[in-house]
mmCIF file of C-alpha atoms and ligand atoms in Angstrom:
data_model
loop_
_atom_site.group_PDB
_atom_site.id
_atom_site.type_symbol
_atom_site.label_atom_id
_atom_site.label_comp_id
_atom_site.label_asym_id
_atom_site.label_seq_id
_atom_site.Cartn_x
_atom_site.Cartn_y
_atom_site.Cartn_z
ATOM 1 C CA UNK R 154 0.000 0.000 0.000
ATOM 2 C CA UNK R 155 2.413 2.592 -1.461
ATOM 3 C CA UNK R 156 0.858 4.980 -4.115
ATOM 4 C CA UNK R 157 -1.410 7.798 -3.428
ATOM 5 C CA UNK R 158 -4.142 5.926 -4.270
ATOM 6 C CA UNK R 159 -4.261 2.613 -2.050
ATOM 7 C CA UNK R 160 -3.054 5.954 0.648
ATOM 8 C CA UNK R 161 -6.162 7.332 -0.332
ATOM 9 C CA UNK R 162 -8.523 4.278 -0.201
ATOM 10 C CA UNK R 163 -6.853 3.537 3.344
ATOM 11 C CA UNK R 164 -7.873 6.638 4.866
ATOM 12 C CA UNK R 165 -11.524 5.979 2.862
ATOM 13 C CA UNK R 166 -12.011 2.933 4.848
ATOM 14 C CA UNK R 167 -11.421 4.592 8.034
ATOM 15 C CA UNK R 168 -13.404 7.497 7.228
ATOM 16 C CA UNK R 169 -16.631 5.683 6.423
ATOM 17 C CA UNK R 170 -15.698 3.457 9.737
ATOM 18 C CA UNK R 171 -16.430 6.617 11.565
ATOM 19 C CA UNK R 172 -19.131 7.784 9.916
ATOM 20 C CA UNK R 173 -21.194 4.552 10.059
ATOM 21 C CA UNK R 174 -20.607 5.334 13.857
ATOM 22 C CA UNK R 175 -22.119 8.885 14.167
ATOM 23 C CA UNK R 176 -25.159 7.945 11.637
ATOM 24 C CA UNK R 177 -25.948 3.923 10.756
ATOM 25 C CA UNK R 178 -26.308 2.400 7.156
ATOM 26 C CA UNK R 179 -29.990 1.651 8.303
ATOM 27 C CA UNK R 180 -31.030 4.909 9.065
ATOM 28 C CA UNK R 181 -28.961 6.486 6.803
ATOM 29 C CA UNK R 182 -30.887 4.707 4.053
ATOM 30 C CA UNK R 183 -34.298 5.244 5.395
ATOM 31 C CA UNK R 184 -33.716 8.654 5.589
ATOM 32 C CA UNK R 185 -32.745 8.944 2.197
ATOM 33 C CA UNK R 186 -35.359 6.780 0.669
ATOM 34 C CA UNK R 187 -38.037 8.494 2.581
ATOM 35 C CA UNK R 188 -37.678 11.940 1.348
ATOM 36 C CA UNK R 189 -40.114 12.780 -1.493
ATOM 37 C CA UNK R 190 -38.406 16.424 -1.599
ATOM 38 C CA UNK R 191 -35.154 15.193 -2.195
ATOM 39 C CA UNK R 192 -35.796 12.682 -5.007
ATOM 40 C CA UNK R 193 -37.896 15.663 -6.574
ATOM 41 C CA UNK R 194 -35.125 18.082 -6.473
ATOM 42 C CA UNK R 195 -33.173 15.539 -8.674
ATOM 43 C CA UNK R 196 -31.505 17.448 -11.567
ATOM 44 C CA UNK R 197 -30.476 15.080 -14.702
ATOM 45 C CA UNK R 198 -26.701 14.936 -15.086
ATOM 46 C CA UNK R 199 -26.430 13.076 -18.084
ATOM 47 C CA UNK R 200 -29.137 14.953 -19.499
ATOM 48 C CA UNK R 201 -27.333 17.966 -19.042
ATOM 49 C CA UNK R 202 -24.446 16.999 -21.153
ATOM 50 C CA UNK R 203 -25.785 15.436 -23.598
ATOM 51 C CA UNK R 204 -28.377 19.081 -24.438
ATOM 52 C CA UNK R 205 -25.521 20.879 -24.401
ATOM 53 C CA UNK R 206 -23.415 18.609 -26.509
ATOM 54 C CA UNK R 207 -27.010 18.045 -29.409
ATOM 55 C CA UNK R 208 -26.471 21.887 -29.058
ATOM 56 C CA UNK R 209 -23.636 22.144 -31.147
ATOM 57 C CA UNK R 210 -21.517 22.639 -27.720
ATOM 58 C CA UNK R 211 -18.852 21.354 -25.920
ATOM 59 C CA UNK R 212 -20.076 19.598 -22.687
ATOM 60 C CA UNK R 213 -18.594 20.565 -19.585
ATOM 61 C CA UNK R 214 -18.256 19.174 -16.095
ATOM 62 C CA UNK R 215 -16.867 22.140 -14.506
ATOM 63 C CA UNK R 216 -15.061 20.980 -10.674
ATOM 64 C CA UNK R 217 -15.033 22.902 -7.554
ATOM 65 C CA UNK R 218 -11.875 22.066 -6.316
ATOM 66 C CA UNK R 219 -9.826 23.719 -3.618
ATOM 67 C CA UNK R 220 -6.497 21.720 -3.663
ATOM 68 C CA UNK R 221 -5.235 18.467 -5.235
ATOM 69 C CA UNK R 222 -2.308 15.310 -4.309
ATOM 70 C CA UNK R 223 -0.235 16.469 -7.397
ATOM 71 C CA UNK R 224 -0.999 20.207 -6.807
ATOM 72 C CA UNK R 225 -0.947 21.504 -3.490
ATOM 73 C CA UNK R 226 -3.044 24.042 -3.008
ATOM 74 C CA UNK R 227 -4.911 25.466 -6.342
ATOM 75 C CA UNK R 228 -7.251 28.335 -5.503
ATOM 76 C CA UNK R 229 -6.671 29.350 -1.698
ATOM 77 C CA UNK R 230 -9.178 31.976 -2.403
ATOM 78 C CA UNK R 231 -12.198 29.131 -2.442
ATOM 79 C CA UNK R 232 -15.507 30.426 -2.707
ATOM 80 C CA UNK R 233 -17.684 27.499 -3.401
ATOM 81 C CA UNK R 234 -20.721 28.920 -4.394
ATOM 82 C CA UNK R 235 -19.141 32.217 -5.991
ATOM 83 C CA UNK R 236 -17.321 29.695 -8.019
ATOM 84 C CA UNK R 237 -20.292 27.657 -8.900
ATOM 85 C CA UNK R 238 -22.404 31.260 -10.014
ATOM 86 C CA UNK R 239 -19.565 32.009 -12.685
ATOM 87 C CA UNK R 240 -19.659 28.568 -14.272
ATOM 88 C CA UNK R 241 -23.577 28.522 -14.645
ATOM 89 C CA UNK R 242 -23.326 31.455 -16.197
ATOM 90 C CA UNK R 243 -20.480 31.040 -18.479
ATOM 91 C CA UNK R 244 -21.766 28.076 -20.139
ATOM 92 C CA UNK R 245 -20.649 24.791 -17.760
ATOM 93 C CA UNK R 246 -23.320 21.435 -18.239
ATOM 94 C CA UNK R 247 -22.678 20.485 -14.776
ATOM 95 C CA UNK R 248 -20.428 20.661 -11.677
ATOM 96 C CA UNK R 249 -17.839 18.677 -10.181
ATOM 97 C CA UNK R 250 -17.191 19.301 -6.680
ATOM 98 C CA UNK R 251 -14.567 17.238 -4.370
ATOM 99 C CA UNK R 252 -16.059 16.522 -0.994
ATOM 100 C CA UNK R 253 -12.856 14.714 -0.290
ATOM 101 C CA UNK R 254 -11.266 16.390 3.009
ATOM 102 C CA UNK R 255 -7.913 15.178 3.514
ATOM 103 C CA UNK R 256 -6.603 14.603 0.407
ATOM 104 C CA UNK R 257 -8.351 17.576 -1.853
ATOM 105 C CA UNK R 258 -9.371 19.920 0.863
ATOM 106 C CA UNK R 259 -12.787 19.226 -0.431
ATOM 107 C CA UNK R 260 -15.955 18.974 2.015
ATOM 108 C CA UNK R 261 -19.460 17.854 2.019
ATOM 109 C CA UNK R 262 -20.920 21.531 2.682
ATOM 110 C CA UNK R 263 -19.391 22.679 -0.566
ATOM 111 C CA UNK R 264 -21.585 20.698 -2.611
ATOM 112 C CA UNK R 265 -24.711 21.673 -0.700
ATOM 113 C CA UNK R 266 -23.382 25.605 -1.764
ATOM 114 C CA UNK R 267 -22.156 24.878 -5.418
ATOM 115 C CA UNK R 268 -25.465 23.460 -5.264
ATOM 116 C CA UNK R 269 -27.834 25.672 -3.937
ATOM 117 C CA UNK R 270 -26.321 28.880 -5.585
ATOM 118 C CA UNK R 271 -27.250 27.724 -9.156
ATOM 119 C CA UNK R 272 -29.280 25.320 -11.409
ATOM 120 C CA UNK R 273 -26.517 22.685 -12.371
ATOM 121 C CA UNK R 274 -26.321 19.529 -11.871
ATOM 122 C CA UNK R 275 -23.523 18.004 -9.333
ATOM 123 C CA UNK R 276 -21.658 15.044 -9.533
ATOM 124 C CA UNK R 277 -19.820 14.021 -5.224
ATOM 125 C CA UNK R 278 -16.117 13.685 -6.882
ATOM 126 C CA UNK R 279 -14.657 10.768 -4.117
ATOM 127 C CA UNK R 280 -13.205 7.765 -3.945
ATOM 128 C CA UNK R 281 -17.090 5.228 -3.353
ATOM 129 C CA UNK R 282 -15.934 2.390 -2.404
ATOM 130 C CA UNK R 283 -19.256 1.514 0.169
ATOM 131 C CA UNK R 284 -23.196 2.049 -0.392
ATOM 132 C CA UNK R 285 -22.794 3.969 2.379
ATOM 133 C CA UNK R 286 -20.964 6.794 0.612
ATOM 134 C CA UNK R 287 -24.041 6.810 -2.176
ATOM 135 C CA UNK R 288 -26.735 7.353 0.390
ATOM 136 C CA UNK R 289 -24.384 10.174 1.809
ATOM 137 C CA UNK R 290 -24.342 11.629 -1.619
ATOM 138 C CA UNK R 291 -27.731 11.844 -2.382
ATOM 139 C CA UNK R 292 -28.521 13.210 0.913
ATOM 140 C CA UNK R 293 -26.027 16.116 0.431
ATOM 141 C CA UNK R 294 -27.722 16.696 -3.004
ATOM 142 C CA UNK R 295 -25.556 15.266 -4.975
ATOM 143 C CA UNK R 296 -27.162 14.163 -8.847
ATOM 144 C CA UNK R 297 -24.132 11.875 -9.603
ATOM 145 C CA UNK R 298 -21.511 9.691 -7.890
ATOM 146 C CA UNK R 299 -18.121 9.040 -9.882
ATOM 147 C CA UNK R 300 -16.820 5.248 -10.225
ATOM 148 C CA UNK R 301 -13.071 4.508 -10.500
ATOM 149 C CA UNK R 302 -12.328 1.510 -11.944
ATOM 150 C CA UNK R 303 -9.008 1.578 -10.339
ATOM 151 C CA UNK R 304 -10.602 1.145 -7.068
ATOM 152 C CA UNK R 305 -12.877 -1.515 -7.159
ATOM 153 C CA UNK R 306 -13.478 -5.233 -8.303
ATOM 154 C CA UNK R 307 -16.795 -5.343 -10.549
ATOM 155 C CA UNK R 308 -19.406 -6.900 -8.051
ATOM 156 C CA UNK R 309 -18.485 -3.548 -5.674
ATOM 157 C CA UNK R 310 -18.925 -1.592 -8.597
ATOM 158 C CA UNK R 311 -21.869 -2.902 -10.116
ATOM 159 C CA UNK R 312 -23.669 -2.542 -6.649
ATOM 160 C CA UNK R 313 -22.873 1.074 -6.245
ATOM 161 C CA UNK R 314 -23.971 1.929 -9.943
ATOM 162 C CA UNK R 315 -27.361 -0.404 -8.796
ATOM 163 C CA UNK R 316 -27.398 1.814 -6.078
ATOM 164 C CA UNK R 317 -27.178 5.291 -7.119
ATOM 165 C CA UNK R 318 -29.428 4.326 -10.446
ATOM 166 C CA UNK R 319 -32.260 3.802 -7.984
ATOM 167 C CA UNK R 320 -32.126 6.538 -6.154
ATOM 168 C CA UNK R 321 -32.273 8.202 -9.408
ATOM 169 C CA UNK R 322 -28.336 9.667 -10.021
ATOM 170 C CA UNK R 323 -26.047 9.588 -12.960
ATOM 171 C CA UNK R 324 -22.979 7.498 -12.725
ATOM 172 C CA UNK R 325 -19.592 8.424 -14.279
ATOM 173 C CA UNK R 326 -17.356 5.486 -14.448
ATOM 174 C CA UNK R 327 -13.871 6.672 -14.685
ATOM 175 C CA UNK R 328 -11.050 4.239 -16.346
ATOM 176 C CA UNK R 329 -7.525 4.862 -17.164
ATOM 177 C CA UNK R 330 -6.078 1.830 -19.480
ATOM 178 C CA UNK R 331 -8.054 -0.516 -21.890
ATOM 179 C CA UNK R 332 -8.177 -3.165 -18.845
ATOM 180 C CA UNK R 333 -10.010 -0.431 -16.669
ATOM 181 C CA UNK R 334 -11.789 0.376 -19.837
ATOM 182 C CA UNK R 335 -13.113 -3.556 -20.156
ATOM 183 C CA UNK R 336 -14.346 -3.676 -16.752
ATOM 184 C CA UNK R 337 -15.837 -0.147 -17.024
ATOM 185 C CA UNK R 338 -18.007 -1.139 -20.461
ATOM 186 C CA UNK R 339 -19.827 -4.221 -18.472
ATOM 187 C CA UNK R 340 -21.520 -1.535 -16.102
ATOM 188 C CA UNK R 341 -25.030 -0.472 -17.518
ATOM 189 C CA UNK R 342 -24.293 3.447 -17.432
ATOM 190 C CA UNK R 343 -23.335 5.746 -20.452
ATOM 191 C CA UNK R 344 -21.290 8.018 -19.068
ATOM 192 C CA UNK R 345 -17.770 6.826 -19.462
ATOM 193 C CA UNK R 346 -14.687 9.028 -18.264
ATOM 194 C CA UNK R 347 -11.380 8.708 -19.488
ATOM 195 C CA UNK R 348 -8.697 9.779 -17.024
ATOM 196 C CA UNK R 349 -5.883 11.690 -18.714
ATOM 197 C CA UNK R 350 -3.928 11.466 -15.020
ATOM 198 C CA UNK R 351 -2.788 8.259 -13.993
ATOM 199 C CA UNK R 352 -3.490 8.308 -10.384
ATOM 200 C CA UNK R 353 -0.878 6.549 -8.961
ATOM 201 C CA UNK R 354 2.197 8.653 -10.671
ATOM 202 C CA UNK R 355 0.354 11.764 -11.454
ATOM 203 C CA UNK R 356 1.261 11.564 -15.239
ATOM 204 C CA UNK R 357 -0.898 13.289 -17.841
ATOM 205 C CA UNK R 358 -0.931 13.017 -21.348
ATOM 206 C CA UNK R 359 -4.296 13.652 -23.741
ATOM 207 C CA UNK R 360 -2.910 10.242 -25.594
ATOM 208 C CA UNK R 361 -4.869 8.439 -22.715
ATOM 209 C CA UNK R 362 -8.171 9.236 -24.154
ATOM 210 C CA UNK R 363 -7.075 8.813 -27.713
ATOM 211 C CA UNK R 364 -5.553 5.846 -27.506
ATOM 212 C CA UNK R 365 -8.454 4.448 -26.112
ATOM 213 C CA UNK R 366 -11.468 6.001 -28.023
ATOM 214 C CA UNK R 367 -11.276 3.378 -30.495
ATOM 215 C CA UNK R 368 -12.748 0.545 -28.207
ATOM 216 C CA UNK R 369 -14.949 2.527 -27.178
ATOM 217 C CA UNK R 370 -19.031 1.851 -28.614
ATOM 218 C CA UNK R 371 -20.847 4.458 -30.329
ATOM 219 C CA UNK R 372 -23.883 4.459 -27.236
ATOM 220 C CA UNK R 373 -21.224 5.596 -24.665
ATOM 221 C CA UNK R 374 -20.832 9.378 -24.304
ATOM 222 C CA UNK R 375 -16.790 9.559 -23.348
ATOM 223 C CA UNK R 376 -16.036 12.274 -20.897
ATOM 224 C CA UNK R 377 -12.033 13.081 -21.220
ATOM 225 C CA UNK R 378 -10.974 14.229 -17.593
ATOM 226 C CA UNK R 379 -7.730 15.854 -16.847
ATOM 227 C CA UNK R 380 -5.248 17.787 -17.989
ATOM 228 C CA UNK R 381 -7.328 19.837 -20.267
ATOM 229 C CA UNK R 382 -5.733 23.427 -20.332
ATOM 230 C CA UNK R 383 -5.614 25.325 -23.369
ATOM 231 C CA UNK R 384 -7.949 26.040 -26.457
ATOM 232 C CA UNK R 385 -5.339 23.838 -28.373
ATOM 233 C CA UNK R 386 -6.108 20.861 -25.689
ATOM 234 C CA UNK R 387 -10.157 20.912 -26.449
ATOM 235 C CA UNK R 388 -9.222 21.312 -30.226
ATOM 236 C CA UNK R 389 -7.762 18.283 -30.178
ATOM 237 C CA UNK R 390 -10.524 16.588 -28.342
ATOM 238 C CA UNK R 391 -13.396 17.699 -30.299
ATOM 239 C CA UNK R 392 -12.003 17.078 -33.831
ATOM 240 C CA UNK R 393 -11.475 13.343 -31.906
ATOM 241 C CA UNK R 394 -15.336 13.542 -31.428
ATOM 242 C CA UNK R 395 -14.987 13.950 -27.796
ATOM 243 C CA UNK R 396 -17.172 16.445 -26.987
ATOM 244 C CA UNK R 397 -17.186 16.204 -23.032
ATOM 245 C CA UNK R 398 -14.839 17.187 -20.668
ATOM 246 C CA UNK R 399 -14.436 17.380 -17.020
ATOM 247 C CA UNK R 400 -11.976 20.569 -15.991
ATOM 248 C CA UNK R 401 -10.856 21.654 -12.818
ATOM 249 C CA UNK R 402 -7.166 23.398 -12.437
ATOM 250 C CA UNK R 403 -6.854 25.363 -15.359
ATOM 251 C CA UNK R 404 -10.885 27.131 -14.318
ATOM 252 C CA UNK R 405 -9.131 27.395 -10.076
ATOM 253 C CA UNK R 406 -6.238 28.930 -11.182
ATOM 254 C CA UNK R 407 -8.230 31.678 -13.247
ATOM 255 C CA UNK R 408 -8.909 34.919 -11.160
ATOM 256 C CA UNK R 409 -12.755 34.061 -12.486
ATOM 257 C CA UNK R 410 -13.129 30.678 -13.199
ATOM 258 C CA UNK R 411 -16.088 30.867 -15.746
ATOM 259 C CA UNK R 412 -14.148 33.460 -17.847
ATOM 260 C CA UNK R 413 -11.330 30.819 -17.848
ATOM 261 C CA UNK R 414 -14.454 28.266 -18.961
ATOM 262 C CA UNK R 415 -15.845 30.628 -22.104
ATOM 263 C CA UNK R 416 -11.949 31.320 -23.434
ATOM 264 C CA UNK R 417 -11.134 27.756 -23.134
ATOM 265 C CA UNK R 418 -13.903 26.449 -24.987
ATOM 266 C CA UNK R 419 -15.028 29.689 -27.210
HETATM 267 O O1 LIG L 19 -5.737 15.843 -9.222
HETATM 268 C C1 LIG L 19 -4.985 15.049 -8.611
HETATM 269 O O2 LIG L 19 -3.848 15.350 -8.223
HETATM 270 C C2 LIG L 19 -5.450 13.655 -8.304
HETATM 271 C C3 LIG L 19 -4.606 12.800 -7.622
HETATM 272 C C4 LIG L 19 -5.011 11.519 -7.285
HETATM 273 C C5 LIG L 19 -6.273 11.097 -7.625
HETATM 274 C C6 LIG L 19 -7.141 11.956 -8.311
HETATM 275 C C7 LIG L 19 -6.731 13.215 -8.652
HETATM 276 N N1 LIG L 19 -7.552 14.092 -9.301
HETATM 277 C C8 LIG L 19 -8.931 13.847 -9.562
HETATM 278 C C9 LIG L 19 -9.299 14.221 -10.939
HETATM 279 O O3 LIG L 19 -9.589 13.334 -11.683
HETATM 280 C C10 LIG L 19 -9.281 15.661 -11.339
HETATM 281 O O4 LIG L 19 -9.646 16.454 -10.253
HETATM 282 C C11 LIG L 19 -10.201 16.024 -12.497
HETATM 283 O O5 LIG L 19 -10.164 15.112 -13.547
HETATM 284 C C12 LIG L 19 -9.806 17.427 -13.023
HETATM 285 O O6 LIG L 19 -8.459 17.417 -13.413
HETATM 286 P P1 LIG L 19 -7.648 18.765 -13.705
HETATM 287 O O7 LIG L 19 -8.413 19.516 -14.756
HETATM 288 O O8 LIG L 19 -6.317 18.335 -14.206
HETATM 289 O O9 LIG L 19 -7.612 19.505 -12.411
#
């Protein structure tokens, strides 16, 4: 247990240890399941990116995100729902927002305020790795839960996607190499991210998602995640026919990060 990520999925483990001892699964669940407001409020992730995309535009899963393992700090400045306001209204699909504390600074509360200060769509970026962690998502808002390959065997993953597809979320499964990519295509959902950073070394290169767009069938919408910083970057995406993408540093680093979003994808 060496690289950031088993580091990461160690501390997960603990994490949701704890938290299954402030709140239980059971109650947890029933909670969740129980609230007719909550499932109403639902707001269609996939659907999002796919209008925008059948609208001639670039689809884009614009993250909240405070700090990262390869990074540091990004945006010490980190107003959530400021941040959230200047995506909507520069043109984002939907919103990524870490609610990972240790690692990405990231916190539960900052999806509820991405949230509530716009219309978008959210997807809880985190390492799932329990049902527990879905529940929690849905009953911070969340519209979407993010699956990496990387850190699962497929019955664990199959049960989350189960999961969050009844309590009415989008899933983005997230895969790296064609082996990821294999295990990713047996799941039922359609959105399918391609990670441009390998998560154990921190490398990024755009090859990632076109080396693999190939095996890729035509009913999966690919999402290319990572790495995406200049107009050059999303050129060479889109005339790839990848016409989702899922940004975060080069929007934080950006005195106004939905300025940053128009000039990047004008
Ligand atoms: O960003 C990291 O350093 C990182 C390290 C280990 C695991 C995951 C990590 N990032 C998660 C992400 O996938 C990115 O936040 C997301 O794709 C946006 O990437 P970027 O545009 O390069 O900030």
């Amino acid at each position: 247990m060496s690289d950031i990520l088993n580091k990461i999925l160690d501390v997960k483990a603990e994490e949701i240890r704890a938290a299954k001892k402030q709140r239980d699964f059971a109650s947890l669940r029933r909670d969740v399941e129980s609230d007719s407001e909550l499932r109403s409020e639902l707001r269609s992730f996939e659907g999002s990116l796919r209008d925008k995309i059948a609208a001639g535009h670039a689809g884009v899963i614009a993250e909240v995100k405070k700090a990262s393992p390869s990074k540091g700090v990004i945006r010490p400045d980190f107003r959530p729902a400021d941040i959230a306001v200047s995506y909507a209204q520069h043109g984002a699909a939907c919103l990524s927002v870490l609610t990972d504390e240790q690692f990405f600074q990231g916190a539960p509360e900052y999806l509820r305020q991405a949230r509530a200060a716009c219309a978008l769509p959210v997807i809880r970026k985190d390492f799932m790795v329990d049902l527990y962690q879905v529940y929690q998502a849905r009953s911070w808002g969340a519209d979407a839960i993010l699956l990496i390959v990387a850190a699962l065997d497929h019955g664990l993953m199959a049960e989350l996607e189960a999961c969050a597809h009844e309590l009415g979320m989008s899933v983005l499964v997230e895969v790296h190499d064609a082996a990821e990519l294999d295990a990713a295509l047996k799941l039922k959902t359609r959105l399918l991210g391609i990670n441009n950073r390998n998560l154990r070394t921190f490398e990024t290169t755009l090859d990632t998602t076109l080396g693999l767009l190939p095996r890729i069938p035509p009913e999966k919408l690919v999402v290319t995640e990572s790495a995406i910083a200049t107009p050059d970057d999303v050129k060479r995406m889109r005339d790839a026919d990848v016409h989702a993408f899922l940004v975060g540093e080069a929007f934080m680093r950006a005195p106004e990060p939905g300025v940053e979003l128009a000039r990047l994808f004008a």
